[in-house]
Amino acid sequence: MRLPSFPSLARRFPALAALLALLIPSAAMAQDPAGSGPIVSALAWMQNTLLGSVATAVAVMAVAAVGFMMLTGRMNWRFGATVIIGCFILFGAASIVGGIQSAAAVG
């Protein structure tokens, strides 16, 4: 069985591709080759912007809008739940990874 390539996975699962793009700055900060100072700082700025107060405000408004649309019957409950769960995964990714790493270190 042949595994699909990353571009085909990105087309099928755009949320997974976005999550991987958010995780790349963390991996880039772990290894700091010579001359990569501006690149690392740019990636750190992007990560802080995407997970900062602006992103939190946008996520709160999105969850409120989706919840209102679900309550008024304008949106499918399953799609609305996916949006809300996606916000929890996005902002809780650091805690999720930390829990997985601690569980792997114990076992």
PDB file of C-alpha atoms in Angstrom:
ATOM      1  CA  MET A   1       0.000   0.000   0.000  1.00  0.00           C
ATOM      2  CA  ARG A   2       1.437   3.336  -1.052  1.00  0.00           C
ATOM      3  CA  LEU A   3       1.079   6.302   1.296  1.00  0.00           C
ATOM      4  CA  PRO A   4      -0.308   9.536  -0.204  1.00  0.00           C
ATOM      5  CA  SER A   5       2.039  12.468  -0.630  1.00  0.00           C
ATOM      6  CA  PHE A   6       1.772  15.629   1.482  1.00  0.00           C
ATOM      7  CA  PRO A   7       0.242  17.802  -1.313  1.00  0.00           C
ATOM      8  CA  SER A   8      -2.588  15.321  -1.814  1.00  0.00           C
ATOM      9  CA  LEU A   9      -3.174  15.204   1.945  1.00  0.00           C
ATOM     10  CA  ALA A  10      -3.184  19.004   2.068  1.00  0.00           C
ATOM     11  CA  ARG A  11      -5.865  19.107  -0.614  1.00  0.00           C
ATOM     12  CA  ARG A  12      -7.979  16.555   1.238  1.00  0.00           C
ATOM     13  CA  PHE A  13      -7.432  17.921   4.733  1.00  0.00           C
ATOM     14  CA  PRO A  14      -6.821  21.701   4.648  1.00  0.00           C
ATOM     15  CA  ALA A  15      -7.266  21.985   8.424  1.00  0.00           C
ATOM     16  CA  LEU A  16      -4.470  19.458   8.944  1.00  0.00           C
ATOM     17  CA  ALA A  17      -2.218  21.427   6.606  1.00  0.00           C
ATOM     18  CA  ALA A  18      -2.978  24.627   8.545  1.00  0.00           C
ATOM     19  CA  LEU A  19      -2.208  22.888  11.833  1.00  0.00           C
ATOM     20  CA  LEU A  20       1.102  21.631  10.458  1.00  0.00           C
ATOM     21  CA  ALA A  21       1.932  25.156   9.279  1.00  0.00           C
ATOM     22  CA  LEU A  22       1.388  26.393  12.832  1.00  0.00           C
ATOM     23  CA  LEU A  23       3.666  23.710  14.226  1.00  0.00           C
ATOM     24  CA  ILE A  24       6.546  24.516  11.856  1.00  0.00           C
ATOM     25  CA  PRO A  25       7.671  27.638  13.791  1.00  0.00           C
ATOM     26  CA  SER A  26       8.038  25.549  16.947  1.00  0.00           C
ATOM     27  CA  ALA A  27      10.215  23.053  15.087  1.00  0.00           C
ATOM     28  CA  ALA A  28      12.233  25.881  13.568  1.00  0.00           C
ATOM     29  CA  MET A  29      12.937  27.380  16.994  1.00  0.00           C
ATOM     30  CA  ALA A  30      14.233  24.056  18.318  1.00  0.00           C
ATOM     31  CA  GLN A  31      17.060  23.967  15.773  1.00  0.00           C
ATOM     32  CA  ASP A  32      18.783  27.276  15.184  1.00  0.00           C
ATOM     33  CA  PRO A  33      21.404  27.043  12.414  1.00  0.00           C
ATOM     34  CA  ALA A  34      23.839  29.897  11.875  1.00  0.00           C
ATOM     35  CA  GLY A  35      22.390  32.921  10.082  1.00  0.00           C
ATOM     36  CA  SER A  36      18.755  32.025  10.716  1.00  0.00           C
ATOM     37  CA  GLY A  37      18.040  34.745  13.286  1.00  0.00           C
ATOM     38  CA  PRO A  38      15.689  36.830  11.097  1.00  0.00           C
ATOM     39  CA  ILE A  39      13.851  33.748   9.876  1.00  0.00           C
ATOM     40  CA  VAL A  40      13.331  32.415  13.382  1.00  0.00           C
ATOM     41  CA  SER A  41      12.128  35.777  14.651  1.00  0.00           C
ATOM     42  CA  ALA A  42       9.729  36.133  11.697  1.00  0.00           C
ATOM     43  CA  LEU A  43       8.285  32.678  12.368  1.00  0.00           C
ATOM     44  CA  ALA A  44       7.954  33.477  16.080  1.00  0.00           C
ATOM     45  CA  TRP A  45       6.138  36.705  15.208  1.00  0.00           C
ATOM     46  CA  MET A  46       3.793  34.775  12.910  1.00  0.00           C
ATOM     47  CA  GLN A  47       3.081  32.171  15.581  1.00  0.00           C
ATOM     48  CA  ASN A  48       2.403  34.844  18.215  1.00  0.00           C
ATOM     49  CA  THR A  49       0.133  36.706  15.809  1.00  0.00           C
ATOM     50  CA  LEU A  50      -1.821  33.594  14.852  1.00  0.00           C
ATOM     51  CA  LEU A  51      -2.287  32.530  18.470  1.00  0.00           C
ATOM     52  CA  GLY A  52      -2.422  35.983  20.098  1.00  0.00           C
ATOM     53  CA  SER A  53      -5.210  38.276  21.182  1.00  0.00           C
ATOM     54  CA  VAL A  54      -6.404  39.035  17.635  1.00  0.00           C
ATOM     55  CA  ALA A  55      -6.841  35.342  16.882  1.00  0.00           C
ATOM     56  CA  THR A  56      -8.606  34.824  20.198  1.00  0.00           C
ATOM     57  CA  ALA A  57     -11.046  37.642  19.457  1.00  0.00           C
ATOM     58  CA  VAL A  58     -11.740  36.282  15.965  1.00  0.00           C
ATOM     59  CA  ALA A  59     -12.278  32.775  17.358  1.00  0.00           C
ATOM     60  CA  VAL A  60     -14.690  34.069  19.995  1.00  0.00           C
ATOM     61  CA  MET A  61     -16.698  35.905  17.334  1.00  0.00           C
ATOM     62  CA  ALA A  62     -16.681  32.832  15.076  1.00  0.00           C
ATOM     63  CA  VAL A  63     -17.912  30.552  17.855  1.00  0.00           C
ATOM     64  CA  ALA A  64     -20.618  33.063  18.781  1.00  0.00           C
ATOM     65  CA  ALA A  65     -21.764  33.389  15.165  1.00  0.00           C
ATOM     66  CA  VAL A  66     -21.739  29.637  14.588  1.00  0.00           C
ATOM     67  CA  GLY A  67     -23.610  29.037  17.852  1.00  0.00           C
ATOM     68  CA  PHE A  68     -26.243  31.618  16.936  1.00  0.00           C
ATOM     69  CA  MET A  69     -26.664  30.101  13.467  1.00  0.00           C
ATOM     70  CA  MET A  70     -26.986  26.612  14.960  1.00  0.00           C
ATOM     71  CA  LEU A  71     -29.612  27.796  17.452  1.00  0.00           C
ATOM     72  CA  THR A  72     -31.672  29.525  14.765  1.00  0.00           C
ATOM     73  CA  GLY A  73     -31.538  26.486  12.477  1.00  0.00           C
ATOM     74  CA  ARG A  74     -29.460  28.071   9.721  1.00  0.00           C
ATOM     75  CA  MET A  75     -26.489  25.730  10.124  1.00  0.00           C
ATOM     76  CA  ASN A  76     -26.088  22.001  10.442  1.00  0.00           C
ATOM     77  CA  TRP A  77     -25.202  21.017  14.014  1.00  0.00           C
ATOM     78  CA  ARG A  78     -22.439  18.676  12.861  1.00  0.00           C
ATOM     79  CA  PHE A  79     -20.657  21.406  10.862  1.00  0.00           C
ATOM     80  CA  GLY A  80     -21.045  23.872  13.718  1.00  0.00           C
ATOM     81  CA  ALA A  81     -19.572  21.406  16.187  1.00  0.00           C
ATOM     82  CA  THR A  82     -16.588  20.882  13.878  1.00  0.00           C
ATOM     83  CA  VAL A  83     -15.857  24.612  13.860  1.00  0.00           C
ATOM     84  CA  ILE A  84     -16.029  24.812  17.642  1.00  0.00           C
ATOM     85  CA  ILE A  85     -13.900  21.680  18.172  1.00  0.00           C
ATOM     86  CA  GLY A  86     -11.376  23.046  15.661  1.00  0.00           C
ATOM     87  CA  CYS A  87     -10.977  26.213  17.747  1.00  0.00           C
ATOM     88  CA  PHE A  88     -10.396  24.125  20.868  1.00  0.00           C
ATOM     89  CA  ILE A  89      -7.755  22.037  19.087  1.00  0.00           C
ATOM     90  CA  LEU A  90      -6.038  25.103  17.618  1.00  0.00           C
ATOM     91  CA  PHE A  91      -5.690  26.957  20.906  1.00  0.00           C
ATOM     92  CA  GLY A  92      -5.095  23.832  22.981  1.00  0.00           C
ATOM     93  CA  ALA A  93      -2.447  22.324  20.696  1.00  0.00           C
ATOM     94  CA  ALA A  94       0.421  23.136  23.069  1.00  0.00           C
ATOM     95  CA  SER A  95      -1.350  21.452  25.989  1.00  0.00           C
ATOM     96  CA  ILE A  96      -2.285  18.454  23.851  1.00  0.00           C
ATOM     97  CA  VAL A  97       1.295  17.981  22.652  1.00  0.00           C
ATOM     98  CA  GLY A  98       2.634  18.418  26.193  1.00  0.00           C
ATOM     99  CA  GLY A  99       0.268  15.742  27.464  1.00  0.00           C
ATOM    100  CA  ILE A 100       1.256  13.339  24.693  1.00  0.00           C
ATOM    101  CA  GLN A 101       4.954  13.961  25.346  1.00  0.00           C
ATOM    102  CA  SER A 102       4.601  13.392  29.098  1.00  0.00           C
ATOM    103  CA  ALA A 103       2.611  10.214  28.476  1.00  0.00           C
ATOM    104  CA  ALA A 104       5.267   8.974  26.062  1.00  0.00           C
ATOM    105  CA  ALA A 105       8.065   9.751  28.526  1.00  0.00           C
ATOM    106  CA  VAL A 106       6.375   7.779  31.320  1.00  0.00           C
ATOM    107  CA  GLY A 107       5.730   4.695  29.172  1.00  0.00           C
TER     108      GLY A 107
END
